[in-house]
Structures are given as C-alpha cells and as structure tokens.
Coordinates of C-alpha atoms and ligand atoms in Angstrom, one line a residue:
M214 CA 15.0 17.4 -14.9
I215 CA 14.3 17.3 -11.2
P216 CA 13.8 20.8 -9.8
P217 CA 16.4 21.9 -7.2
T218 CA 15.7 21.1 -3.5
T219 CA 17.6 22.1 -0.5
E220 CA 19.1 18.6 -0.4
A221 CA 20.5 16.7 -3.4
P222 CA 17.8 14.7 -5.1
I223 CA 17.8 10.9 -5.4
T224 CA 19.4 9.9 -8.7
R225 CA 20.0 6.2 -8.2
L226 CA 17.1 4.1 -6.9
V227 CA 17.8 0.3 -6.4
I228 CA 15.0 -2.2 -6.0
V229 CA 16.1 -5.5 -4.5
G230 CA 13.7 -8.3 -5.6
G231 CA 11.6 -9.2 -8.6
G232 CA 8.4 -10.7 -7.1
S233 CA 5.1 -8.9 -7.1
A234 CA 6.5 -6.3 -4.7
G235 CA 9.6 -5.6 -6.8
W236 CA 7.8 -5.3 -10.1
M237 CA 4.8 -3.4 -8.7
T238 CA 7.3 -0.9 -7.2
A239 CA 9.4 -0.8 -10.4
A240 CA 6.3 -0.1 -12.6
A241 CA 5.1 2.6 -10.3
V242 CA 8.5 4.4 -10.0
S243 CA 9.3 4.0 -13.7
R244 CA 7.9 7.5 -14.3
L245 CA 10.9 8.8 -12.3
V246 CA 13.2 7.7 -15.1
D247 CA 12.1 10.6 -17.2
A248 CA 12.9 12.9 -14.3
G249 CA 16.5 11.7 -14.3
V250 CA 16.4 8.9 -11.7
A251 CA 18.2 5.7 -12.7
V252 CA 16.0 2.9 -11.5
T253 CA 17.6 -0.6 -11.3
L254 CA 15.9 -3.8 -10.2
V255 CA 18.0 -6.8 -9.0
E256 CA 16.5 -10.2 -8.9
S257 CA 17.8 -13.8 -8.6
D258 CA 16.4 -16.5 -10.8
E259 CA 18.1 -19.0 -8.6
I260 CA 16.2 -17.8 -5.5
G261 CA 13.0 -17.3 -7.3
T262 CA 9.8 -15.7 -5.9
V263 CA 7.3 -16.9 -3.3
G264 CA 5.1 -17.8 -6.2
V265 CA 1.7 -17.5 -4.5
G266 CA -0.7 -14.5 -4.2
E267 CA -3.6 -15.0 -6.5
A268 CA -6.4 -13.1 -4.9
T269 CA -6.7 -9.4 -4.6
I270 CA -9.1 -6.7 -3.3
P271 CA -10.7 -3.7 -5.1
P272 CA -8.1 -1.1 -4.5
L273 CA -5.9 -2.9 -7.0
L274 CA -8.1 -1.3 -9.7
D275 CA -6.7 2.1 -8.6
F276 CA -3.1 0.9 -8.8
N277 CA -3.6 -0.5 -12.3
A278 CA -5.5 2.7 -13.4
A279 CA -2.6 4.9 -12.0
L280 CA -0.3 3.0 -14.3
G281 CA -2.6 3.4 -17.3
I282 CA -3.1 -0.4 -17.6
D283 CA -5.9 -1.6 -19.8
E284 CA -8.1 -4.0 -17.7
D285 CA -9.0 -6.5 -20.4
E286 CA -5.4 -6.7 -21.6
F287 CA -4.3 -7.2 -18.0
V288 CA -6.9 -9.9 -17.1
A289 CA -6.1 -11.8 -20.3
A290 CA -2.3 -11.6 -19.7
T291 CA -2.6 -12.9 -16.2
Q292 CA -5.2 -15.6 -16.8
G293 CA -7.4 -13.6 -14.5
T294 CA -10.9 -13.8 -13.4
F295 CA -13.2 -11.5 -11.4
K296 CA -13.7 -11.6 -7.7
L297 CA -16.9 -10.2 -6.0
G298 CA -15.9 -11.3 -2.5
I299 CA -14.9 -14.3 -0.4
E300 CA -17.2 -17.1 0.6
F301 CA -16.5 -18.3 4.2
V302 CA -17.5 -21.8 4.9
D303 CA -17.6 -23.4 8.4
W304 CA -16.1 -20.4 10.2
G305 CA -18.7 -19.2 12.7
K306 CA -19.6 -22.9 13.3
R307 CA -19.6 -26.0 11.1
G308 CA -22.3 -25.8 8.4
D309 CA -22.2 -21.9 8.3
K310 CA -21.7 -20.2 5.0
Y311 CA -21.5 -16.5 4.2
I312 CA -19.9 -14.2 1.7
H313 CA -17.9 -11.1 2.6
P314 CA -18.8 -9.1 -0.5
F315 CA -17.0 -6.2 -2.1
G316 CA -19.5 -3.3 -2.3
K317 CA -22.6 -2.4 -0.4
Y318 CA -25.6 -3.9 1.3
G319 CA -28.9 -2.3 0.3
R320 CA -29.2 1.4 0.6
P321 CA -29.9 3.8 3.5
M322 CA -33.5 5.1 4.2
L323 CA -33.9 8.7 5.6
G324 CA -30.1 8.7 6.2
I325 CA -30.2 5.6 8.4
N326 CA -27.6 3.0 7.5
F327 CA -29.1 0.0 5.8
H328 CA -27.6 -2.6 8.2
Q329 CA -29.4 -0.8 11.1
I330 CA -32.7 -1.1 9.3
W331 CA -32.0 -4.8 8.6
L332 CA -31.0 -5.3 12.2
R333 CA -34.2 -3.8 13.6
Q334 CA -36.3 -6.0 11.4
H335 CA -34.2 -9.1 12.2
L336 CA -34.5 -8.5 15.9
L337 CA -38.3 -8.0 15.6
G338 CA -38.6 -11.3 13.7
G339 CA -41.9 -12.8 12.7
D340 CA -43.5 -11.0 9.8
A341 CA -40.9 -8.4 9.9
D342 CA -38.0 -10.8 9.5
P343 CA -36.0 -9.6 6.5
G344 CA -34.2 -12.9 5.9
P345 CA -30.4 -13.1 5.4
V346 CA -28.5 -9.9 5.0
D347 CA -26.7 -11.5 2.1
D348 CA -29.9 -11.1 0.0
Y349 CA -29.5 -7.3 -0.1
A350 CA -25.9 -7.2 -1.5
I351 CA -25.7 -7.2 -5.3
S352 CA -22.1 -8.6 -5.2
I353 CA -23.4 -11.6 -3.2
A354 CA -26.4 -12.1 -5.4
A355 CA -24.2 -12.1 -8.5
A356 CA -21.6 -14.3 -6.9
R357 CA -24.1 -16.9 -5.8
R358 CA -25.5 -17.0 -9.4
G359 CA -22.0 -17.1 -11.0
R360 CA -22.6 -13.8 -12.7
F361 CA -20.5 -10.7 -13.3
A362 CA -20.9 -7.2 -14.7
K363 CA -19.1 -3.9 -14.0
P364 CA -20.6 -1.5 -11.4
A365 CA -22.9 1.2 -12.7
N366 CA -21.9 4.9 -12.4
N367 CA -25.5 6.0 -11.6
P368 CA -25.7 6.0 -7.8
E369 CA -29.4 5.2 -8.1
A370 CA -28.8 1.9 -9.8
V371 CA -28.5 -1.3 -7.8
L372 CA -25.4 -2.1 -9.8
S373 CA -23.6 0.9 -8.3
G374 CA -23.4 -1.1 -5.1
L375 CA -21.2 -3.7 -6.7
A376 CA -17.4 -3.7 -6.4
Y377 CA -14.8 -6.2 -7.6
A378 CA -11.2 -7.3 -7.7
Y379 CA -9.3 -10.0 -9.5
H380 CA -7.9 -13.5 -9.2
F381 CA -4.8 -13.8 -11.2
D382 CA -1.5 -15.7 -11.7
A383 CA 0.9 -13.6 -9.6
G384 CA 3.9 -14.7 -11.7
L385 CA 2.2 -13.5 -14.9
Y386 CA 1.3 -10.2 -13.2
A387 CA 4.9 -9.6 -12.2
R388 CA 5.9 -10.4 -15.8
F389 CA 3.2 -8.0 -17.2
L390 CA 4.5 -5.2 -14.9
R391 CA 8.1 -6.0 -15.8
G392 CA 7.2 -5.3 -19.5
H393 CA 5.6 -2.0 -18.4
A394 CA 8.6 -1.0 -16.2
E395 CA 11.3 -2.0 -18.7
A396 CA 9.6 -0.2 -21.5
R397 CA 9.8 3.0 -19.4
G398 CA 13.5 2.6 -18.8
V399 CA 13.9 0.5 -15.6
A400 CA 17.0 -1.6 -15.8
R401 CA 16.9 -5.2 -14.7
I402 CA 19.9 -7.1 -13.4
E403 CA 19.8 -10.8 -12.8
G404 CA 22.1 -12.1 -10.1
K405 CA 22.3 -13.1 -6.5
I406 CA 23.3 -10.5 -3.9
A407 CA 26.1 -11.7 -1.7
N408 CA 26.9 -8.6 0.2
V409 CA 25.4 -5.3 1.1
E410 CA 27.7 -2.3 1.7
Q411 CA 27.1 0.5 4.2
A412 CA 28.6 3.9 4.9
P413 CA 31.0 3.5 7.9
L414 CA 29.7 6.6 9.7
D415 CA 25.9 6.4 9.5
G416 CA 25.2 2.9 8.3
Y417 CA 23.3 4.1 5.2
I418 CA 23.3 1.5 2.5
T419 CA 25.6 2.4 -0.4
A420 CA 25.6 -0.6 -2.7
V421 CA 24.7 -4.2 -3.2
V422 CA 27.3 -6.6 -4.5
L423 CA 26.4 -9.7 -6.5
E424 CA 28.1 -13.1 -6.2
D425 CA 30.0 -12.5 -9.5
G426 CA 31.4 -9.2 -8.1
R427 CA 29.2 -6.7 -9.9
R428 CA 28.4 -3.8 -7.6
I429 CA 25.2 -1.7 -7.9
E430 CA 25.4 1.6 -6.1
G431 CA 22.4 3.6 -5.0
D432 CA 21.1 6.6 -3.0
F433 CA 17.9 4.9 -2.1
F434 CA 17.0 1.2 -1.7
V435 CA 13.7 -0.5 -1.8
D436 CA 13.9 -3.9 -0.1
C437 CA 11.5 -6.3 -2.0
S438 CA 13.5 -9.4 -1.2
G439 CA 10.6 -11.3 0.4
F440 CA 10.7 -13.1 3.7
R441 CA 14.6 -12.8 3.7
A442 CA 14.3 -9.0 4.2
L443 CA 17.9 -8.8 3.0
L444 CA 18.3 -5.0 3.5
L445 CA 15.9 -3.9 6.2
G446 CA 16.1 -7.1 8.3
Q447 CA 19.5 -8.7 7.7
T448 CA 21.6 -5.5 7.0
L449 CA 19.9 -2.8 9.0
S450 CA 18.7 -5.2 11.8
V451 CA 15.2 -3.8 12.1
P452 CA 13.5 -6.4 14.3
Y453 CA 10.4 -8.4 13.4
R454 CA 7.4 -8.1 15.6
S455 CA 5.5 -11.4 15.6
W456 CA 1.7 -11.6 16.0
Q457 CA 1.7 -15.4 16.2
H458 CA 0.0 -15.4 19.6
W459 CA -3.1 -14.0 17.8
L460 CA -2.5 -15.5 14.4
P461 CA -1.0 -19.0 15.0
C462 CA -1.1 -20.2 11.4
D463 CA 2.5 -20.3 10.2
S464 CA 2.5 -22.7 7.3
A465 CA 0.8 -23.2 4.0
L466 CA 0.6 -25.9 1.4
A467 CA -0.3 -24.7 -2.1
V468 CA -1.3 -26.8 -5.1
P469 CA -2.9 -26.0 -8.4
S470 CA -5.7 -28.2 -9.8
A471 CA -7.3 -28.5 -13.2
S472 CA -10.1 -26.2 -14.1
V473 CA -13.1 -28.4 -14.7
A474 CA -16.0 -26.0 -14.2
P475 CA -16.7 -22.4 -15.1
P476 CA -14.7 -20.1 -12.7
T477 CA -16.7 -18.8 -9.7
P478 CA -16.5 -15.0 -9.4
Y479 CA -15.4 -15.3 -5.7
T480 CA -12.7 -16.9 -3.6
R481 CA -13.7 -19.7 -1.2
S482 CA -12.2 -20.0 2.2
S483 CA -13.1 -23.1 4.2
A484 CA -12.3 -23.4 7.8
E485 CA -10.5 -26.7 8.7
R486 CA -9.8 -28.2 12.1
G487 CA -6.3 -26.6 12.2
G488 CA -6.6 -23.6 9.9
W489 CA -8.4 -23.0 6.6
R490 CA -8.3 -23.9 2.9
W491 CA -8.4 -21.5 0.0
R492 CA -9.8 -22.0 -3.5
I493 CA -9.1 -19.4 -6.2
P494 CA -10.3 -20.0 -9.7
L495 CA -8.3 -18.7 -12.6
Q496 CA -9.0 -19.0 -16.3
H497 CA -6.5 -21.9 -16.8
R498 CA -6.4 -23.6 -13.4
V499 CA -7.6 -23.4 -9.8
G500 CA -5.2 -22.3 -7.0
N501 CA -5.7 -24.2 -3.8
G502 CA -4.0 -24.1 -0.5
H503 CA -4.2 -25.0 3.2
V504 CA -3.0 -22.5 5.7
F505 CA -2.4 -24.2 9.1
S506 CA -0.8 -23.9 12.4
S507 CA 2.2 -26.3 12.7
A508 CA 1.6 -26.3 16.5
H509 CA -1.8 -27.9 15.9
T510 CA -1.5 -29.9 12.6
D511 CA 1.4 -31.8 11.1
E512 CA 2.3 -31.5 7.5
E513 CA 1.0 -34.9 6.5
T514 CA -2.4 -34.3 8.0
A515 CA -2.5 -30.8 6.4
L516 CA -1.6 -32.3 3.0
R517 CA -4.4 -35.0 3.3
R518 CA -6.9 -32.3 4.2
L519 CA -5.8 -30.2 1.2
L520 CA -6.0 -33.0 -1.3
D521 CA -9.3 -34.3 0.1
G522 CA -10.9 -30.9 -0.4
L523 CA -10.0 -30.6 -4.1
D524 CA -12.7 -30.8 -6.7
A525 CA -10.3 -31.8 -9.6
P526 CA -6.9 -33.5 -10.1
T527 CA -3.8 -31.6 -9.2
I528 CA -1.6 -30.4 -12.0
A529 CA 1.7 -29.8 -10.0
D530 CA 3.3 -31.0 -6.8
P531 CA 2.2 -29.3 -3.6
R532 CA 4.6 -26.7 -2.1
L533 CA 5.2 -25.9 1.5
L534 CA 5.7 -22.3 2.7
R535 CA 6.5 -21.2 6.2
F536 CA 5.9 -17.7 7.6
T537 CA 5.3 -15.8 10.9
A538 CA 2.5 -13.4 10.9
G539 CA 3.8 -9.9 11.9
R540 CA 5.7 -6.9 10.6
R541 CA 9.0 -5.2 11.0
E542 CA 9.1 -2.6 13.7
K543 CA 9.7 0.0 11.1
L544 CA 9.1 -0.3 7.4
W545 CA 11.5 2.6 6.5
E546 CA 14.9 2.9 8.1
K547 CA 17.7 5.2 6.9
N548 CA 17.7 5.1 3.1
C549 CA 15.8 1.8 2.8
V550 CA 12.1 1.1 2.7
A551 CA 10.8 -2.4 2.7
I552 CA 7.8 -3.2 0.5
G553 CA 6.1 -6.6 0.3
L554 CA 7.0 -9.6 2.4
A555 CA 10.2 -8.0 3.5
G556 CA 8.2 -5.6 5.5
G557 CA 5.7 -8.0 7.0
F558 CA 3.0 -10.6 6.3
I559 CA -0.3 -10.9 8.1
E560 CA -1.5 -14.0 6.4
P561 CA -3.5 -14.6 3.2
L562 CA -7.0 -14.8 4.6
E563 CA -8.4 -11.6 3.2
S564 CA -5.9 -11.2 0.4
T565 CA -4.3 -8.1 1.9
S566 CA -0.7 -8.6 1.1
I567 CA -0.7 -7.2 -2.5
H568 CA -2.8 -4.3 -1.2
L569 CA -0.1 -3.5 1.4
I570 CA 2.5 -3.5 -1.4
Q571 CA 0.3 -1.0 -3.3
S572 CA -0.3 1.1 -0.2
G573 CA 3.4 1.2 0.6
I574 CA 4.1 2.4 -3.0
F575 CA 1.5 5.1 -2.9
R576 CA 2.7 6.4 0.4
L577 CA 6.3 6.2 -0.7
M578 CA 5.5 8.3 -3.8
S579 CA 3.7 10.9 -1.6
L580 CA 6.7 11.1 0.7
F581 CA 9.4 10.5 -1.9
P582 CA 12.7 11.6 -0.2
D583 CA 15.7 13.6 -1.3
R584 CA 19.1 12.7 0.0
G585 CA 18.4 14.5 3.3
F586 CA 16.1 11.6 4.3
S587 CA 14.0 13.7 6.6
G588 CA 13.3 11.9 9.9
I589 CA 9.9 13.6 10.1
E590 CA 8.8 12.2 6.8
I591 CA 10.2 8.7 7.5
D592 CA 8.3 8.7 10.8
E593 CA 5.1 9.7 9.0
Y594 CA 5.6 6.8 6.5
N595 CA 6.1 4.3 9.3
R596 CA 3.2 5.7 11.3
W597 CA 0.8 5.4 8.4
L598 CA 1.9 1.9 7.3
I599 CA 2.0 0.5 10.8
E600 CA -1.6 1.7 11.5
E601 CA -2.7 0.1 8.3
Y602 CA -1.0 -3.2 9.2
E603 CA -2.7 -3.1 12.6
H604 CA -6.2 -2.4 11.3
I605 CA -5.8 -5.3 8.9
R606 CA -4.4 -7.5 11.7
D607 CA -7.5 -6.8 13.9
F608 CA -9.8 -7.6 11.0
I609 CA -8.1 -11.0 10.4
I610 CA -8.1 -11.9 14.1
L611 CA -11.8 -11.3 14.2
H612 CA -12.3 -14.2 11.7
Y613 CA -10.5 -16.6 14.0
H614 CA -11.9 -15.3 17.3
A615 CA -15.6 -14.9 16.4
T616 CA -16.3 -18.6 16.3
E617 CA -18.4 -21.2 18.2
R618 CA -16.2 -24.0 17.0
A619 CA -14.9 -26.2 19.7
D620 CA -13.9 -29.2 17.7
S621 CA -10.1 -28.8 17.9
D622 CA -7.4 -27.4 20.1
F623 CA -6.8 -24.8 17.3
W624 CA -10.3 -23.4 17.5
N625 CA -10.4 -23.6 21.3
H626 CA -7.3 -21.5 21.3
C627 CA -8.6 -18.9 18.8
R628 CA -12.0 -18.7 20.5
T629 CA -10.7 -18.1 24.0
M630 CA -7.5 -16.2 23.3
D631 CA -7.0 -12.6 24.4
I632 CA -7.4 -10.2 21.5
P633 CA -6.0 -6.7 20.9
D634 CA -7.8 -4.0 22.9
S635 CA -8.6 -2.1 19.7
L636 CA -10.5 -5.2 18.4
A637 CA -12.2 -5.9 21.7
A638 CA -13.5 -2.3 21.8
R639 CA -14.8 -2.6 18.3
I640 CA -16.7 -5.8 19.0
E641 CA -18.2 -4.4 22.2
L642 CA -19.4 -1.3 20.4
W643 CA -20.9 -3.4 17.7
R644 CA -22.7 -5.7 20.2
E645 CA -24.3 -2.7 21.8
K646 CA -26.3 -1.2 18.9
G647 CA -24.6 -2.4 15.7
R648 CA -22.3 0.7 15.5
I649 CA -19.2 0.3 13.4
F650 CA -16.9 3.1 12.2
R651 CA -14.1 3.1 9.7
A652 CA -10.8 4.5 10.9
H653 CA -9.4 7.1 8.5
N654 CA -6.7 5.0 7.0
S655 CA -8.3 1.6 7.5
L656 CA -8.5 -0.5 4.4
F657 CA -11.7 -2.3 5.4
T658 CA -15.0 -0.5 5.1
E659 CA -17.9 -0.7 7.5
E660 CA -19.5 -3.2 5.1
S661 CA -16.6 -5.6 5.5
W662 CA -16.8 -5.5 9.2
I663 CA -20.6 -6.0 9.1
A664 CA -20.2 -9.0 6.8
V665 CA -17.8 -10.8 9.1
L666 CA -19.4 -9.9 12.4
L667 CA -22.9 -11.0 11.2
G668 CA -21.5 -13.8 9.1
Q669 CA -19.8 -15.2 12.3
N670 CA -22.9 -14.8 14.4
I671 CA -22.2 -11.7 16.4
V672 CA -25.6 -10.1 16.4
P673 CA -26.0 -6.8 18.2
R674 CA -28.3 -6.6 21.2
A675 CA -30.3 -3.7 19.7
A676 CA -30.5 -1.5 16.6
D677 CA -29.9 2.2 16.4
P678 CA -32.8 4.0 18.2
L679 CA -33.2 6.3 15.1
V680 CA -34.6 3.3 13.2
A681 CA -37.8 3.9 15.2
M682 CA -38.5 6.7 12.7
L683 CA -39.3 4.1 10.1
P684 CA -42.7 2.4 10.5
V685 CA -42.3 -1.4 10.6
G686 CA -44.9 -2.1 7.9
E687 CA -43.4 0.3 5.4
T688 CA -40.0 -1.1 6.1
V689 CA -41.1 -4.6 5.3
Q690 CA -42.3 -3.4 1.9
F691 CA -39.0 -1.5 1.4
M692 CA -37.0 -4.6 2.2
N693 CA -39.1 -6.9 0.0
H694 CA -38.7 -4.5 -2.9
M695 CA -35.0 -4.2 -2.4
R696 CA -34.5 -7.9 -2.2
E697 CA -36.4 -8.3 -5.4
I698 CA -34.5 -5.8 -7.4
V699 CA -31.2 -7.1 -6.2
A700 CA -32.2 -10.6 -7.3
R701 CA -33.6 -9.3 -10.6
T702 CA -30.5 -7.3 -11.4
A703 CA -28.2 -10.2 -10.7
E704 CA -30.3 -12.5 -12.9
A705 CA -29.9 -10.0 -15.8
M706 CA -26.1 -10.0 -15.6
P707 CA -24.0 -12.2 -18.0
T708 CA -22.4 -15.3 -16.5
H709 CA -18.9 -14.7 -15.3
E710 CA -17.7 -17.2 -17.9
D711 CA -19.4 -15.3 -20.7
Y712 CA -18.1 -12.0 -19.4
I713 CA -14.6 -13.3 -19.6
A714 CA -15.1 -14.9 -23.0
M715 CA -16.5 -11.7 -24.4
N716 CA -13.9 -9.3 -22.9
C717 CA -10.7 -10.7 -21.6
A718 CA -10.2 -14.4 -22.3
M719 CA -6.6 -15.6 -22.7
A720 CA -7.5 -17.2 -26.0
R721 CA -8.9 -14.0 -27.3
Q722 CA -5.6 -12.2 -26.6
V723 CA -3.6 -14.9 -28.2
A724 CA -5.8 -14.9 -31.3
Q725 CA -5.3 -11.2 -31.9
Ligands
FAD235 C1 0.7 -19.0 1.4 C2 0.6 -17.6 0.9 C3 -0.5 -17.2 0.2 C4 -0.6 -15.9 -0.3 N1 -1.8 -15.5 -0.9 C5 -1.9 -14.2 -1.3 C6 -3.1 -13.7 -1.9 O1 -4.0 -14.5 -2.2 N2 -3.2 -12.4 -2.1 C7 -2.2 -11.5 -1.8 O2 -2.4 -10.3 -2.0 N3 -1.1 -12.0 -1.3 C8 -0.9 -13.3 -1.0 N4 0.3 -13.7 -0.5 C9 1.4 -12.7 -0.4 C10 2.0 -12.6 -1.7 O3 2.5 -13.8 -2.2 C11 3.2 -11.6 -1.6 O4 2.8 -10.5 -0.9 C12 3.7 -11.2 -2.9 O5 4.0 -12.3 -3.7 C13 4.9 -10.3 -2.8 O6 6.0 -11.1 -2.5 P1 7.4 -10.3 -2.5 O7 7.6 -9.8 -3.9 O8 7.5 -9.5 -1.4 O9 8.5 -11.5 -2.3 P2 9.0 -12.7 -3.2 O10 7.9 -13.1 -4.2 O11 9.5 -13.7 -2.3 O12 10.1 -12.0 -4.1 C14 11.4 -11.8 -3.5 C15 12.4 -11.4 -4.6 O13 13.6 -11.1 -4.0 C16 14.7 -11.7 -4.7 N5 15.8 -12.0 -3.8 C17 15.8 -12.4 -2.5 N6 17.0 -12.5 -2.1 C18 17.9 -12.1 -3.1 C19 19.2 -12.0 -3.2 N7 20.1 -12.4 -2.2 N8 19.7 -11.6 -4.4 C20 18.9 -11.2 -5.4 N9 17.6 -11.3 -5.3 C21 17.1 -11.8 -4.2 C22 14.0 -13.0 -5.2 O14 14.7 -13.6 -6.3 C23 12.6 -12.5 -5.6 O15 12.7 -12.0 -6.9 C24 0.4 -15.0 -0.1 C25 1.6 -15.4 0.6 C26 1.7 -16.7 1.1 C27 2.9 -17.1 1.8

C-alpha cells in the first residue's frame, strides 16, 4: 500500500500512446502496480507509431538495467547490434571522416586531460605530431576494425575506456517492453481516443473517451501520443517552440535495405547537399534514411539521394515523415506530463530522442506527484528537462554550423547562421585553449564535444599551459605507446558479428 501523504495519492495513471515512449513509460512505472496504482495504456492500431528510432546512446544500458532486463535476451529479441559511436562523413568538408566515439580518448598524464596533451603535440607538429586523435580511442579503434567487446571494469585496462549502446528495431523494443509491463499488471486498451475530458474549474484532465464510447478515467496522464501531442498540445494548449531557424531539417525519408555484409558496430551519418543520410545496421536488415530541409531539397531529389546511397536493395517502400525541431514550452502542465515526441523532437542526428524519453521517465519517477500536483515540483521537472533539451540542441547545431561546406544553399545557411549564445560561448572557449566543460545535467560528455569540434576542424589556438610540465620527448613516447596498445587491444577483440553470434543472435534465441 502507498503510505499516507498530506494529499491523496495517485491511484489511476493513464498513458496515452504505445510507441517507444508509451511502452518505456509503462515498463518503468509498472512497479507502481504493486503499490496500488492502476496503470492503463491506451494505443490505437489504426494510428500506429512513428516506426523509426533505431539508434541509441549508452545511457539506455542504465534504463534496461533498472528494469532488470537481460542484455542478451533484449538484443536477440530486438534484432539488435552494438554501437560504439557514429561515423560522420563529409560534415566538416567533403572528404572528411571522423567517428564520434562512446567512451574515452587516451588517458590523462599527471592529471592533465588527454586531449590537451594531444593538442600540444599536434600544434607542435613535426616529430611530435601525434597523428589523428581517433587513434587513441578504443571505441574508434574497435569500430574501424568491425570488432566489439564489453568494457573492462579495471580502470587501468584500455578496454575500460570503451562504452557502447545499441541499434535495434524500435517496434520490437516496444513489443519487448509491452511484455514486461503487462506481466507486471499494466492494462492495455486498444482504441482511438476521440475526446479528452477536463474538470470545468481547473482544466485538469479527468478522462479520455474512445471512439466506441469507452471512457478511461485517471488522476494523472502521461501523453505519449507522438507528434499529435493529444493531451499536452491539443487539450492543454501548451505551445510548441520551434528551433527550425537553427535546425532547418524538417523531413525524413526512411527505407530498410537487405543486410548483405556483417553489421558495422557503429552508425553512419553522411552529410548531403541538403541534409544528411543515416545507415543503421541491425541483425536482419539495415535501416536507412535521409533527413532533409524541405526548403532546400524537394522530396524527389531527396529520394534519389537516399536510394543512390544504399549499398543493397530495399526491402520495403520508403516512408516520408515530417517534423519541426523544437519542444513544448512546458513538458508538464497540470496533471499531464508529455514524454517522447509529444514533448518535443530535436532531430535524429545524435540519436537523442529515446534518451530524452528515458530521462523524462527517470525525472518523473524522482518527482512522482500526489494529487496535490505541487507547482514547485512541476517547475523543477520542467526546468530540468528544458535544460537537457537545450544542451542537446546546442550540440546538434554544432554539427551543422561547424562546416566549411559551401556547395549548397543549405550549407551556406547553416555555416553563416546565428547560433545560440550558449553554443557560441562554448566554441569561443574551446578555440582559446581547448577548454570544454560538461554542464551538470548535460547528456554529452567532454569527449563528445571534443570529437565533434576536432572532427569538424575547429582546432584551438593553443593548449592548456599546464601541458608544459610534460617534456615533449617523453610525451612522444607516451603517445606512441598508447596508440600501440589501443590498436593491439582492438585487434584482440572478437568481430562484432562473432560477438553477436556467440551471445545474442536472433537465431540463437529462436533455437532455444
Ligand atoms: C526520422 C526519424 C528518425 C528517428 N531516429 C531515431 C533514432 O535513431 N534514435 C532515437 O532515439 N530516436 C529516433 N527518433 C525518434 C523516435 O522515433 C521517437 O522518439 C520514438 O519512437 C518515440 O515515439 P513516441 O512513442 O513518442 O511516438 P509514436 O511512435 O508516434 O507513438 C504514438 C502513440 O500514440 C498513439 N496515439 C496517437 N493518437 C492517438 C489517439 N487519438 N488515440 C489512441 N492512441 C493514439 C499511437 O497509436 C501510438 O501508439 C526518430 C524520429 C524520426 C522522425
């Protein structure tokens, strides 16, 4: 039983929507069922889900672990593969290629950050030149060789610098979580919501009514209805704040292709004249898409670019999706919190959408309301999530803005546009002496910023003066040694394909 509070507890929680957001929320809150909360999820087969969202980032491991999910079982059930980072092709300029790795570059020396040591040697050049920074990241070394292994726990081991996430079939993930949630007592109702009822005095939501007249009452509602934002947007009229002036891509064409080669343990993102293309390898197919700005590229051209970039035949028809980068002004209003696309969408470039779902769920659980719906707690939720959205927004804008490309109106716009002050300040600080700091609730680590800043050719003017403590000659030896052990460690890892076959192949699960 729920212990008494000064306000009545929530006893009826209604989740609207059964995409990744709905089922991730349902799985996470399913433990409340034992505490006496009736959890109901409503979804409409007729409307369906957005049906994309195949690449993730490392915090998803924490989400799955919190639910007690077995990794091998989950990867097998979702046709999953492992992701060590994202390869960016043609972003800084045509012909460029770098990987934004999960995990770390090198290791510090005398407490000085590795990237500063690399930078000093790079700026010295000549015999001191350390070569590409990519050579010092174990996740990149493994990705380039098509290899995968789990990180080591021993902090001395090179493998402790590796981190990973997954590629998976988002529909299968939602199904997997549905099994988890239903087994723990979450009730699923199939049907299309035609009407949302509100209390006449304060506008709080009281029930959703289906087309066939069924009425589902609740104390607290989670809006996971996708871009429609049925509750937070349409019913409570919380406005949408567009970031399209910084993130002009508003369309995506998605198409799966046959899997004809071993899956790469990384996502590929290739810049195009009017946007970019993704390539996400799963066990049974490859997910492909072209994200583009409709103001700069028409659908026909985008489709041709998508199909021309494929390395195998398509296995379904291409689908067009439209979106506006941005977020709702609030993510929680009255007795309704929006999670997933109903709350906002930045764009898929760094696979942050599923992470924002997870982050919303964790924060919701740590500020779970009673029927008093404290304004202070709701404000705290909104403050936290909005900051997180804005940190991610800045990071994504960096990719578009830090470019020398001048081969299309799209890139001319991105290269010369005004950027948020918060991002401009970060870039300036970086240019000065390579300083980069992670804000306390920012998703992306220093390493992520370093990867994209260097990968897109923003090299600082100088290194941290403290690096002068390290003699140049010794540093050359230190760097050579590190590069060697990173390469050797990667060579000793199993291939990604073998790792999957040994641990979590779909066929293995079916055979058991
Ligand atoms: C092009 C593109 C690529 C993406 N790639 C990635 C990626 O690689 N990685 C990543 O993390 N994210 C990605 N995303 C985002 C990701 O797809 C979403 O964050 C994720 O799928 C969650 O969607 P959702 O559950 O919020 O919405 P949806 O999947 O749209 O689900 C909405 C649900 O609400 C229900 N619903 C709506 N209206 C009603 C109604 N009236 N009655 C009853 N039910 C209703 C629907 O039936 C459905 O069940 C991508 C998004 C796009 C557009």
